[in-house]
Tab-separated table of C-alpha atoms in Angstrom:
chain	number	residue	atom	x	y	z
Y	1	MET	CA	-13.620	-2.642	-7.257
Y	2	GLY	CA	-10.107	-3.425	-6.162
Y	3	GLU	CA	-8.160	-6.522	-6.258
Y	4	ARG	CA	-9.298	-9.848	-4.668
Y	5	TRP	CA	-7.059	-12.262	-3.052
Y	6	LEU	CA	-7.909	-15.552	-1.417
Y	7	VAL	CA	-5.683	-17.031	1.337
Y	8	ALA	CA	-6.553	-20.619	2.062
Y	9	GLY	CA	-5.270	-22.002	5.195
Y	10	LEU	CA	-5.079	-25.880	5.016
Y	11	GLY	CA	-5.737	-28.059	7.974
Y	12	ASN	CA	-8.263	-30.556	9.618
Y	13	PRO	CA	-11.551	-29.322	11.302
Y	14	THR	CA	-12.782	-30.447	14.523
Y	15	ARG	CA	-11.477	-29.793	17.996
Y	16	ARG	CA	-9.378	-32.898	17.932
Y	17	TYR	CA	-6.881	-31.254	15.633
Y	18	ALA	CA	-6.947	-27.770	17.098
Y	19	GLY	CA	-3.401	-26.366	17.587
Y	20	THR	CA	-1.597	-29.432	15.844
Y	21	ARG	CA	1.338	-28.985	13.397
Y	22	HIS	CA	-0.999	-30.009	10.565
Y	23	ASN	CA	-3.247	-26.906	11.052
Y	24	ALA	CA	-0.642	-24.506	10.690
Y	25	GLY	CA	-2.458	-23.057	7.833
Y	26	PHE	CA	-5.536	-22.744	9.805
Y	27	LEU	CA	-3.627	-20.738	12.432
Y	28	VAL	CA	-2.006	-18.260	10.149
Y	29	ALA	CA	-5.529	-17.667	8.555
Y	30	GLU	CA	-7.038	-17.252	12.206
Y	31	ARG	CA	-4.300	-14.738	12.938
Y	32	LEU	CA	-4.872	-12.773	9.915
Y	33	ALA	CA	-8.630	-12.536	10.807
Y	34	GLU	CA	-7.803	-11.789	14.424
Y	35	ARG	CA	-5.416	-8.712	13.176
Y	36	HIS	CA	-8.190	-7.446	10.828
Y	37	GLY	CA	-11.405	-8.021	13.080
Y	38	ALA	CA	-12.785	-10.406	10.252
Y	39	ASP	CA	-15.509	-12.607	11.426
Y	40	TRP	CA	-15.730	-16.439	10.272
Y	41	ARG	CA	-18.721	-17.493	8.582
Y	42	GLY	CA	-19.871	-20.984	6.687
Y	43	LEU	CA	-20.158	-24.619	7.801
Y	44	THR	CA	-18.285	-26.551	4.858
Y	45	THR	CA	-15.771	-23.950	4.423
Y	46	ARG	CA	-15.063	-21.028	7.085
Y	47	THR	CA	-14.441	-17.730	5.255
Y	48	ALA	CA	-13.855	-14.343	6.587
Y	49	ALA	CA	-12.762	-11.125	4.835
Y	50	PHE	CA	-11.160	-7.915	5.294
Y	51	GLU	CA	-9.671	-5.004	3.266
Y	52	LEU	CA	-6.062	-4.167	2.831
Y	53	ASP	CA	-5.434	-0.735	1.331
Y	54	GLY	CA	-8.367	-1.113	-1.128
Y	55	ARG	CA	-7.609	-4.932	-1.701
Y	56	THR	CA	-10.277	-7.668	-0.666
Y	57	VAL	CA	-8.474	-10.329	1.165
Y	58	LEU	CA	-10.739	-13.514	1.403
Y	59	LEU	CA	-9.607	-16.100	4.071
Y	60	ALA	CA	-10.569	-19.613	4.032
Y	61	ARG	CA	-10.417	-22.635	6.289
Y	62	PRO	CA	-11.823	-25.726	4.465
Y	63	GLN	CA	-13.925	-27.895	6.956
Y	64	TRP	CA	-13.078	-31.130	4.964
Y	65	SER	CA	-10.028	-33.402	5.622
Y	66	ILE	CA	-6.908	-31.395	4.987
Y	67	ASN	CA	-6.387	-34.228	2.155
Y	68	LEU	CA	-9.414	-32.822	0.355
Y	69	SER	CA	-8.748	-29.341	0.551
Y	70	GLY	CA	-8.406	-28.773	-3.326
Y	71	ARG	CA	-12.234	-28.837	-4.161
Y	72	PRO	CA	-13.378	-26.239	-1.767
Y	73	VAL	CA	-10.343	-24.101	-2.711
Y	74	ALA	CA	-11.034	-24.405	-6.329
Y	75	ALA	CA	-14.957	-23.562	-5.716
Y	76	LEU	CA	-13.824	-20.302	-3.807
Y	77	LEU	CA	-11.676	-19.137	-6.575
Y	78	ARG	CA	-14.432	-19.532	-9.063
Y	79	ARG	CA	-17.127	-18.182	-6.868
Y	80	HIS	CA	-15.255	-14.974	-5.986
Y	81	GLY	CA	-13.357	-14.399	-9.136
Y	82	VAL	CA	-9.942	-14.686	-7.817
Y	83	PRO	CA	-6.995	-15.486	-10.466
Y	84	LEU	CA	-4.620	-17.988	-9.615
Y	85	GLU	CA	-1.817	-15.232	-9.399
Y	86	ARG	CA	-3.748	-13.917	-6.086
Y	87	LEU	CA	-4.163	-17.310	-4.631
Y	88	VAL	CA	-2.043	-18.043	-1.391
Y	89	VAL	CA	-2.295	-21.460	0.187
Y	90	VAL	CA	-0.817	-21.574	3.695
Y	91	GLN	CA	0.291	-25.156	4.797
Y	92	ASP	CA	2.559	-26.998	7.129
Y	93	ASP	CA	5.967	-28.096	5.782
Y	94	LEU	CA	8.056	-30.898	7.293
Y	95	ASP	CA	11.128	-30.028	5.329
Y	96	PHE	CA	11.678	-26.854	7.251
Y	97	PRO	CA	12.545	-26.694	10.872
Y	98	PHE	CA	9.933	-25.085	13.293
Y	99	GLY	CA	10.063	-21.216	13.093
Y	100	ALA	CA	11.221	-21.458	9.233
Y	101	ALA	CA	8.634	-20.163	6.554
Y	102	ARG	CA	8.857	-19.852	2.947
Y	103	LEU	CA	6.961	-18.497	-0.067
Y	104	LYS	CA	7.081	-20.429	-3.145
Y	105	ARG	CA	5.137	-20.200	-6.518
Y	106	GLY	CA	4.646	-23.362	-8.437
Y	107	GLY	CA	6.556	-26.422	-7.817
Y	108	GLY	CA	5.159	-29.768	-6.766
Y	109	PRO	CA	3.208	-30.711	-3.391
Y	110	GLY	CA	5.995	-32.568	-1.735
Y	111	GLY	CA	4.621	-35.365	0.286
Y	112	HIS	CA	1.762	-33.010	1.651
Y	113	ASN	CA	-1.377	-34.458	0.616
Y	114	GLY	CA	-3.337	-31.201	1.242
Y	115	ALA	CA	-1.144	-29.526	-1.271
Y	116	ARG	CA	-1.688	-32.229	-3.968
Y	117	SER	CA	-5.308	-32.111	-3.760
Y	118	VAL	CA	-5.112	-28.409	-4.427
Y	119	HIS	CA	-2.988	-29.031	-7.416
Y	120	ARG	CA	-5.414	-31.671	-8.741
Y	121	ALA	CA	-8.430	-29.633	-8.323
Y	122	LEU	CA	-6.775	-26.649	-9.900
Y	123	GLY	CA	-5.164	-28.454	-12.561
Y	124	THR	CA	-2.035	-26.514	-12.108
Y	125	ALA	CA	0.831	-25.620	-9.612
Y	126	ASP	CA	0.972	-22.006	-10.723
Y	127	TYR	CA	0.194	-20.256	-7.391
Y	128	THR	CA	1.718	-19.270	-4.279
Y	129	ARG	CA	2.152	-21.363	-1.249
Y	130	LEU	CA	3.371	-20.105	2.173
Y	131	ARG	CA	5.032	-23.103	3.732
Y	132	VAL	CA	5.256	-23.216	7.462
Y	133	GLY	CA	7.895	-25.339	8.874
Y	134	VAL	CA	6.811	-27.665	11.525
Y	135	GLY	CA	10.138	-29.875	11.598
Y	136	ARG	CA	10.700	-33.634	11.053
Y	137	PRO	CA	9.301	-36.145	13.480
Y	138	PRO	CA	11.928	-37.539	15.820
Y	139	LYS	CA	13.342	-41.040	14.987
Y	140	GLY	CA	10.772	-43.665	15.630
Y	141	THR	CA	7.583	-41.480	14.922
Y	142	ARG	CA	5.734	-41.773	11.775
Y	143	VAL	CA	4.758	-38.570	9.758
Y	144	ASP	CA	1.257	-38.987	10.003
Y	145	GLU	CA	1.456	-39.304	13.970
Y	146	TRP	CA	3.710	-36.328	14.060
Y	147	VAL	CA	1.749	-34.073	12.103
Y	148	VAL	CA	-1.344	-34.517	14.242
Y	149	GLN	CA	0.681	-33.636	17.522
Y	150	ARG	CA	0.356	-30.385	19.306
Y	151	PHE	CA	3.531	-28.392	19.159
Y	152	ALA	CA	6.164	-28.976	21.938
Y	153	ASP	CA	5.990	-26.366	25.138
Y	154	ALA	CA	9.249	-24.404	23.667
Y	155	GLU	CA	7.401	-24.321	20.120
Y	156	GLU	CA	4.153	-23.085	21.744
Y	157	GLU	CA	5.909	-20.232	23.131
Y	158	ALA	CA	7.501	-19.164	19.926
Y	159	LEU	CA	4.473	-19.868	17.757
Y	160	PRO	CA	2.744	-16.478	18.302
Y	161	ALA	CA	5.686	-14.646	16.657
Y	162	LEU	CA	5.908	-17.246	13.851
Y	163	LEU	CA	2.180	-16.688	13.149
Y	164	ASP	CA	2.875	-12.897	13.326
Y	165	ARG	CA	5.651	-13.253	10.921
Y	166	CYS	CA	3.431	-15.519	8.339
Y	167	ALA	CA	0.726	-12.968	8.837
Y	168	ASP	CA	2.967	-9.970	8.037
Y	169	ALA	CA	4.475	-12.058	4.795
Y	170	VAL	CA	0.989	-12.496	3.610
Y	171	GLU	CA	0.100	-8.708	3.941
Y	172	THR	CA	3.070	-7.833	2.518
Y	173	LEU	CA	2.697	-10.098	-0.519
Y	174	VAL	CA	-0.545	-8.489	-1.056
Y	175	LEU	CA	0.891	-4.936	-0.753
Y	176	ARG	CA	4.049	-5.132	-2.313
Y	177	GLY	CA	4.653	-8.283	-4.060
Y	178	PRO	CA	6.525	-11.711	-3.550
Y	179	ASN	CA	10.047	-10.337	-3.220
Y	180	ARG	CA	9.150	-8.102	-0.270
Y	181	ALA	CA	6.917	-10.696	1.277
Y	182	GLN	CA	10.059	-13.341	1.148
Y	183	ASP	CA	12.256	-10.609	2.616
Y	184	VAL	CA	9.716	-10.444	5.522
Y	185	LEU	CA	10.490	-14.059	6.251
Y	186	HIS	CA	14.318	-14.172	5.340
Y	187	THR	CA	15.081	-11.203	7.591
Y	188	ALA	CA	13.028	-12.626	10.581
Y	189	ASP	CA	15.268	-15.912	10.149
Y	190	ALA	CA	18.475	-14.075	10.268
Y	191	ARG	CA	17.817	-12.939	13.666
């Protein structure tokens, strides 16, 4: 049996939050599932899986509040025997402008409560995060209001290309490693 990877997209379940900034992780996981014809299953954690050059990639969208994502992510790692070095957590990030994305292994969760929950449940930060830029809120808008808003019209137009780039980076990470995957993201930024 080949390598197993877990790509956990963080987000908030229910229609109310569909397509919002905080659900960038869900959107990347959904793009990967769509590309590979993977069907979603499960209720408390939606999962899908596909094969990529002999490697199994398990996608997950925990159906808990984003701030409680850690327990289901840790449970999936244990259940499927995926080591930490093959975990990728995909999250929104206020510190990057819309359109930017970065891969990072280790480091603190910053102000992201979902990442904090994953760190706490795993007892370590020694895994990879794909941070998808959603930009800072405009002056006078609270962060908790900003992240549950839908993307602006211009961002909606650019969103498919951003999701494709993030999906490309995840696939490259699985097949060719973190340096090549980061190149995918940086090269696109330079355009």
